[in-house]
């Protein structure tokens, strides 16, 4: 019942003018920055590890803004997933190398965890009729799970694949000329991870799925960097990465992190710093949290 009430409230708030909704999100974010001490400490630690040369005051300002953007983008789901299509189209723009979506070349869209990733996930099916596949993990709350699935599939030809289903359906989709929306930039634990640099951390556990799926699916890779703006969202599509993948999945994964670093530097407060990105350590190394 609580989940249903929460979703109904979000849908109701989604009818507010966008500036008012964003102001509410910023206020909630500032409150959470004070009250959610464990997540605040994680965000501050991540920023200290990644930007050791940046003054502490600046890192703290980024962390505070990160909480605000997190809450603003969460409230925005009220209109992203329930407002008329015309409203979503007026607020969510796809820019950049949109031509990369044309044709039927197998394509992987590298979509890292910026807080605006759900807006970017809608920008694609609003801009192409191609089959669009994403990988998900089931939410333990069936009401929330249905809400997430329905919101992310509301436009276009979108298919959600459970991570537990394995590699075969993902590769099959790519080889048929589909689009795969992939978010491999978190710390998913030691299984299948490789240790490659991420900012100033030389050994960040990272899954090499982008390289492997590109090779198995004979796919090109483009990146989608989604940014929250005062008017809504802008999702920028990059040209296909040259010389990717190679035969070295570790080198490919290190390159993926370098590409992501460059994007984060353009909007450091909008990345998902509340995740314990460096929780998995090489054997014998001390914990970072």
Coordinates of C-alpha atoms in Angstrom, one line a residue:
X1 CA 0.0 0.0 0.0
X2 CA 2.8 2.4 0.9
X3 CA 4.4 1.9 -2.6
X4 CA 1.1 2.6 -4.4
X5 CA 0.5 5.7 -2.4
X6 CA 4.1 6.9 -3.1
X7 CA 3.7 6.3 -6.8
X8 CA 0.4 8.1 -6.8
X9 CA 2.0 11.1 -5.0
X10 CA 4.8 11.2 -7.5
X11 CA 2.4 11.2 -10.4
X12 CA 0.5 14.0 -8.8
X13 CA 3.6 16.0 -8.1
X14 CA 4.6 15.4 -11.8
X15 CA 1.8 17.8 -12.8
X16 CA 3.5 20.7 -11.1
X17 CA 5.3 23.3 -13.2
X18 CA 8.9 22.0 -13.7
X19 CA 10.6 24.9 -11.8
X20 CA 8.4 24.2 -8.8
X21 CA 9.1 20.5 -8.9
X22 CA 12.8 21.1 -9.2
X23 CA 12.7 23.5 -6.2
X24 CA 11.0 20.8 -4.1
X25 CA 13.6 18.2 -5.2
X26 CA 16.5 20.6 -4.3
X27 CA 15.0 21.2 -0.8
X28 CA 14.6 17.5 -0.2
X29 CA 18.1 16.9 -1.4
X30 CA 19.5 19.4 1.0
X31 CA 17.7 17.8 3.9
X32 CA 18.8 14.3 2.9
X33 CA 22.4 15.5 2.7
X34 CA 22.2 16.3 6.4
X35 CA 20.1 13.4 7.5
X36 CA 21.4 10.5 5.3
X37 CA 24.8 10.4 7.0
X38 CA 26.0 7.0 5.6
X39 CA 25.3 8.0 2.0
X40 CA 26.8 11.4 2.5
X41 CA 30.0 9.8 3.8
X42 CA 30.1 7.5 0.8
X43 CA 29.7 10.4 -1.7
X44 CA 32.3 12.5 0.0
X45 CA 34.7 9.5 0.2
X46 CA 34.2 8.7 -3.5
X47 CA 34.9 12.3 -4.5
X48 CA 38.0 12.5 -2.3
X49 CA 39.3 9.3 -3.9
X50 CA 38.6 10.4 -7.4
X51 CA 39.5 14.1 -7.1
X52 CA 42.3 14.3 -4.5
X53 CA 43.6 17.5 -6.0
X54 CA 40.3 19.4 -5.8
X55 CA 39.8 21.5 -2.7
X56 CA 37.6 19.8 0.0
X57 CA 35.1 22.7 -0.1
X58 CA 34.5 22.1 -3.8
X59 CA 34.1 18.3 -3.3
X60 CA 31.6 18.9 -0.5
X61 CA 29.7 21.3 -2.7
X62 CA 29.6 18.7 -5.5
X63 CA 28.3 16.1 -3.0
X64 CA 25.6 18.4 -1.7
X65 CA 24.5 19.2 -5.3
X66 CA 24.6 15.5 -6.1
X67 CA 22.0 14.8 -3.4
X68 CA 19.8 17.6 -4.8
X69 CA 20.1 16.3 -8.4
X70 CA 19.3 12.7 -7.1
X71 CA 16.1 14.0 -5.5
X72 CA 15.1 16.2 -8.5
X73 CA 15.5 13.3 -11.0
X74 CA 13.6 11.0 -8.7
X75 CA 10.7 13.3 -8.5
X76 CA 10.8 13.8 -12.3
X77 CA 9.9 10.2 -12.8
X78 CA 6.4 11.4 -11.9
X79 CA 6.1 13.1 -15.3
X80 CA 8.6 11.0 -17.2
X81 CA 6.6 7.9 -16.6
X82 CA 3.0 9.2 -16.6
X83 CA 2.7 12.6 -18.4
X84 CA 1.5 12.7 -22.0
X85 CA 4.1 11.9 -24.7
X86 CA 4.0 15.5 -25.9
X87 CA 5.1 16.7 -22.5
X88 CA 8.0 14.2 -22.4
X89 CA 9.1 15.1 -25.9
X90 CA 9.1 18.8 -25.1
X91 CA 11.4 18.3 -22.1
X92 CA 13.7 15.4 -23.2
X93 CA 16.0 16.0 -26.1
X94 CA 18.3 13.6 -27.9
X95 CA 21.3 15.4 -29.4
X96 CA 24.7 14.5 -30.8
X97 CA 25.4 11.7 -33.3
X98 CA 21.8 10.6 -33.6
X99 CA 22.6 9.2 -37.1
X100 CA 24.3 6.3 -35.3
X101 CA 20.8 4.9 -34.6
X102 CA 20.0 4.6 -38.3
X103 CA 20.2 1.3 -40.1
X104 CA 20.4 -2.2 -38.5
X105 CA 24.0 -2.3 -37.4
X106 CA 24.2 -4.1 -34.0
X107 CA 24.7 -1.2 -31.5
X108 CA 25.5 -1.1 -27.8
X109 CA 24.6 2.2 -26.0
X110 CA 27.0 2.7 -23.1
X111 CA 24.8 4.5 -20.6
X112 CA 26.6 5.2 -17.3
X113 CA 24.9 6.0 -14.0
X114 CA 24.3 9.7 -14.3
X115 CA 21.1 10.5 -12.3
X116 CA 19.4 11.4 -15.6
X117 CA 19.8 7.9 -17.0
X118 CA 16.0 7.2 -17.0
X119 CA 15.4 10.3 -19.1
X120 CA 18.1 9.1 -21.5
X121 CA 16.5 5.7 -21.6
X122 CA 13.3 7.3 -22.8
X123 CA 15.0 9.6 -25.4
X124 CA 16.2 6.6 -27.4
X125 CA 12.8 4.8 -28.0
X126 CA 11.3 8.2 -28.7
X127 CA 13.8 8.7 -31.5
X128 CA 14.0 5.2 -33.1
X129 CA 11.7 2.4 -34.1
X130 CA 14.5 -0.2 -33.6
X131 CA 14.1 -2.9 -31.0
X132 CA 15.7 -1.6 -27.8
X133 CA 16.8 -3.9 -25.0
X134 CA 17.9 -3.2 -21.5
X135 CA 19.1 -5.4 -18.7
X136 CA 17.5 -5.1 -15.2
X137 CA 17.5 -6.7 -11.8
X138 CA 14.1 -7.5 -10.2
X139 CA 13.0 -5.1 -7.4
X140 CA 11.9 -7.1 -4.4
X141 CA 8.8 -4.9 -4.1
X142 CA 6.4 -6.1 -6.9
X143 CA 4.6 -2.8 -7.0
X144 CA 7.8 -0.9 -7.5
X145 CA 9.1 -3.4 -9.9
X146 CA 6.0 -3.0 -12.1
X147 CA 6.4 0.8 -11.9
X148 CA 10.0 0.7 -13.0
X149 CA 9.3 -1.8 -15.8
X150 CA 6.2 0.1 -17.1
X151 CA 7.9 3.5 -17.0
X152 CA 11.0 2.3 -18.9
X153 CA 8.9 0.5 -21.5
X154 CA 6.2 3.1 -22.1
X155 CA 7.6 4.2 -25.5
X156 CA 8.8 2.4 -28.5
X157 CA 9.8 -1.3 -28.9
X158 CA 11.5 -1.9 -25.6
X159 CA 12.4 -5.2 -24.1
X160 CA 13.7 -5.7 -20.6
X161 CA 16.0 -8.7 -19.9
X162 CA 16.6 -10.0 -16.5
X163 CA 20.3 -10.2 -15.5
X164 CA 19.6 -13.8 -14.4
X165 CA 18.6 -14.8 -17.9
X166 CA 22.3 -14.9 -19.0
X167 CA 24.2 -13.8 -22.1
X168 CA 22.3 -15.7 -24.9
X169 CA 19.3 -13.4 -25.3
X170 CA 21.4 -10.3 -25.2
X171 CA 23.8 -11.5 -27.9
X172 CA 20.8 -12.8 -29.9
X173 CA 19.2 -9.4 -29.8
X174 CA 22.4 -7.7 -31.0
X175 CA 23.0 -10.1 -33.8
X176 CA 19.5 -9.4 -35.1
X177 CA 20.4 -5.7 -35.4
X178 CA 19.1 -4.5 -32.1
X179 CA 20.1 -1.8 -29.6
X180 CA 21.4 -2.7 -26.2
X181 CA 21.3 -0.1 -23.4
X182 CA 24.1 -1.1 -21.1
X183 CA 25.1 0.3 -17.7
X184 CA 28.3 -1.5 -16.7
X185 CA 30.0 1.3 -14.7
X186 CA 29.2 0.2 -11.1
X187 CA 31.0 -2.1 -8.7
X188 CA 29.1 -5.4 -9.2
X189 CA 31.4 -7.4 -6.9
X190 CA 34.4 -9.6 -7.6
X191 CA 32.7 -12.1 -9.9
X192 CA 33.9 -11.5 -13.5
X193 CA 35.4 -8.1 -12.6
X194 CA 38.8 -6.8 -13.7
X195 CA 40.8 -4.1 -11.8
X196 CA 41.4 -1.1 -14.0
X197 CA 42.0 2.6 -13.2
X198 CA 39.1 5.0 -12.5
X199 CA 40.1 8.6 -11.9
X200 CA 42.9 8.5 -9.2
X201 CA 42.0 4.9 -8.1
X202 CA 44.3 2.5 -10.0
X203 CA 42.4 -0.7 -9.2
X204 CA 38.6 -0.1 -9.5
X205 CA 36.6 -3.4 -9.9
X206 CA 34.8 -3.1 -13.2
X207 CA 32.9 -5.7 -15.2
X208 CA 34.2 -6.0 -18.8
X209 CA 30.7 -6.6 -20.3
X210 CA 30.9 -3.7 -22.7
X211 CA 33.9 -5.2 -24.5
X212 CA 32.6 -8.8 -24.4
X213 CA 29.1 -8.0 -25.6
X214 CA 30.4 -5.8 -28.4
X215 CA 32.7 -8.7 -29.5
X216 CA 30.1 -11.4 -29.2
X217 CA 27.3 -9.4 -30.8
X218 CA 29.6 -7.9 -33.5
X219 CA 28.3 -4.5 -32.3
X220 CA 29.6 -1.0 -32.5
X221 CA 29.6 1.1 -29.2
X222 CA 28.3 4.6 -28.7
X223 CA 27.9 6.4 -25.4
X224 CA 24.8 8.2 -24.1
X225 CA 25.5 10.9 -21.5
X226 CA 22.3 12.2 -19.9
X227 CA 22.3 15.6 -18.3
X228 CA 19.6 17.4 -16.2
X229 CA 18.9 21.0 -17.4
X230 CA 16.5 23.7 -16.1
X231 CA 14.2 22.9 -19.1
X232 CA 14.3 19.1 -18.6
X233 CA 17.0 16.7 -19.9
X234 CA 19.5 16.5 -22.7
X235 CA 20.8 13.1 -23.7
X236 CA 23.9 13.4 -25.9
X237 CA 24.8 10.5 -28.2
X238 CA 28.5 10.2 -29.1
X239 CA 29.9 8.9 -32.4
X240 CA 30.7 5.2 -32.5
X241 CA 34.0 4.5 -30.7
X242 CA 36.9 3.8 -33.1
X243 CA 39.0 0.7 -32.6
X244 CA 36.5 -0.8 -30.1
X245 CA 36.3 -3.6 -29.1
X246 CA 39.8 -5.1 -29.3
X247 CA 41.0 -8.5 -28.4
X248 CA 42.0 -7.2 -24.9
X249 CA 38.9 -6.9 -22.7
X250 CA 41.0 -5.4 -19.9
X251 CA 42.3 -2.6 -22.0
X252 CA 38.9 -2.0 -23.4
X253 CA 37.4 -1.7 -19.9
X254 CA 40.1 0.7 -18.9
X255 CA 39.2 2.8 -22.0
X256 CA 35.5 2.7 -21.0
X257 CA 36.5 4.2 -17.7
X258 CA 38.5 6.9 -19.3
X259 CA 35.6 7.8 -21.6
X260 CA 33.4 8.0 -18.6
X261 CA 35.8 10.1 -16.6
X262 CA 35.8 12.7 -19.4
X263 CA 32.0 12.9 -19.3
X264 CA 31.9 13.1 -15.5
X265 CA 34.3 16.1 -15.6
X266 CA 31.7 18.1 -17.5
X267 CA 29.0 17.5 -14.8
X268 CA 30.6 16.1 -11.7
X269 CA 27.6 16.6 -9.4
X270 CA 25.3 14.6 -11.6
X271 CA 27.1 11.3 -11.3
X272 CA 25.9 8.5 -8.9
X273 CA 28.4 9.1 -6.1
X274 CA 26.2 7.6 -3.4
X275 CA 27.2 4.1 -4.7
X276 CA 30.2 2.4 -3.0
X277 CA 32.1 2.3 -6.2
X278 CA 35.3 1.0 -4.7
X279 CA 33.9 -1.6 -2.3
X280 CA 35.6 -4.5 -4.1
X281 CA 39.3 -4.5 -3.5
X282 CA 42.1 -6.7 -4.9
X283 CA 43.2 -9.5 -2.6
X284 CA 45.2 -8.2 0.3
X285 CA 44.3 -4.6 -0.2
X286 CA 42.6 -2.7 2.7
X287 CA 39.0 -1.4 2.3
X288 CA 38.5 2.1 1.2
X289 CA 35.3 2.8 3.2

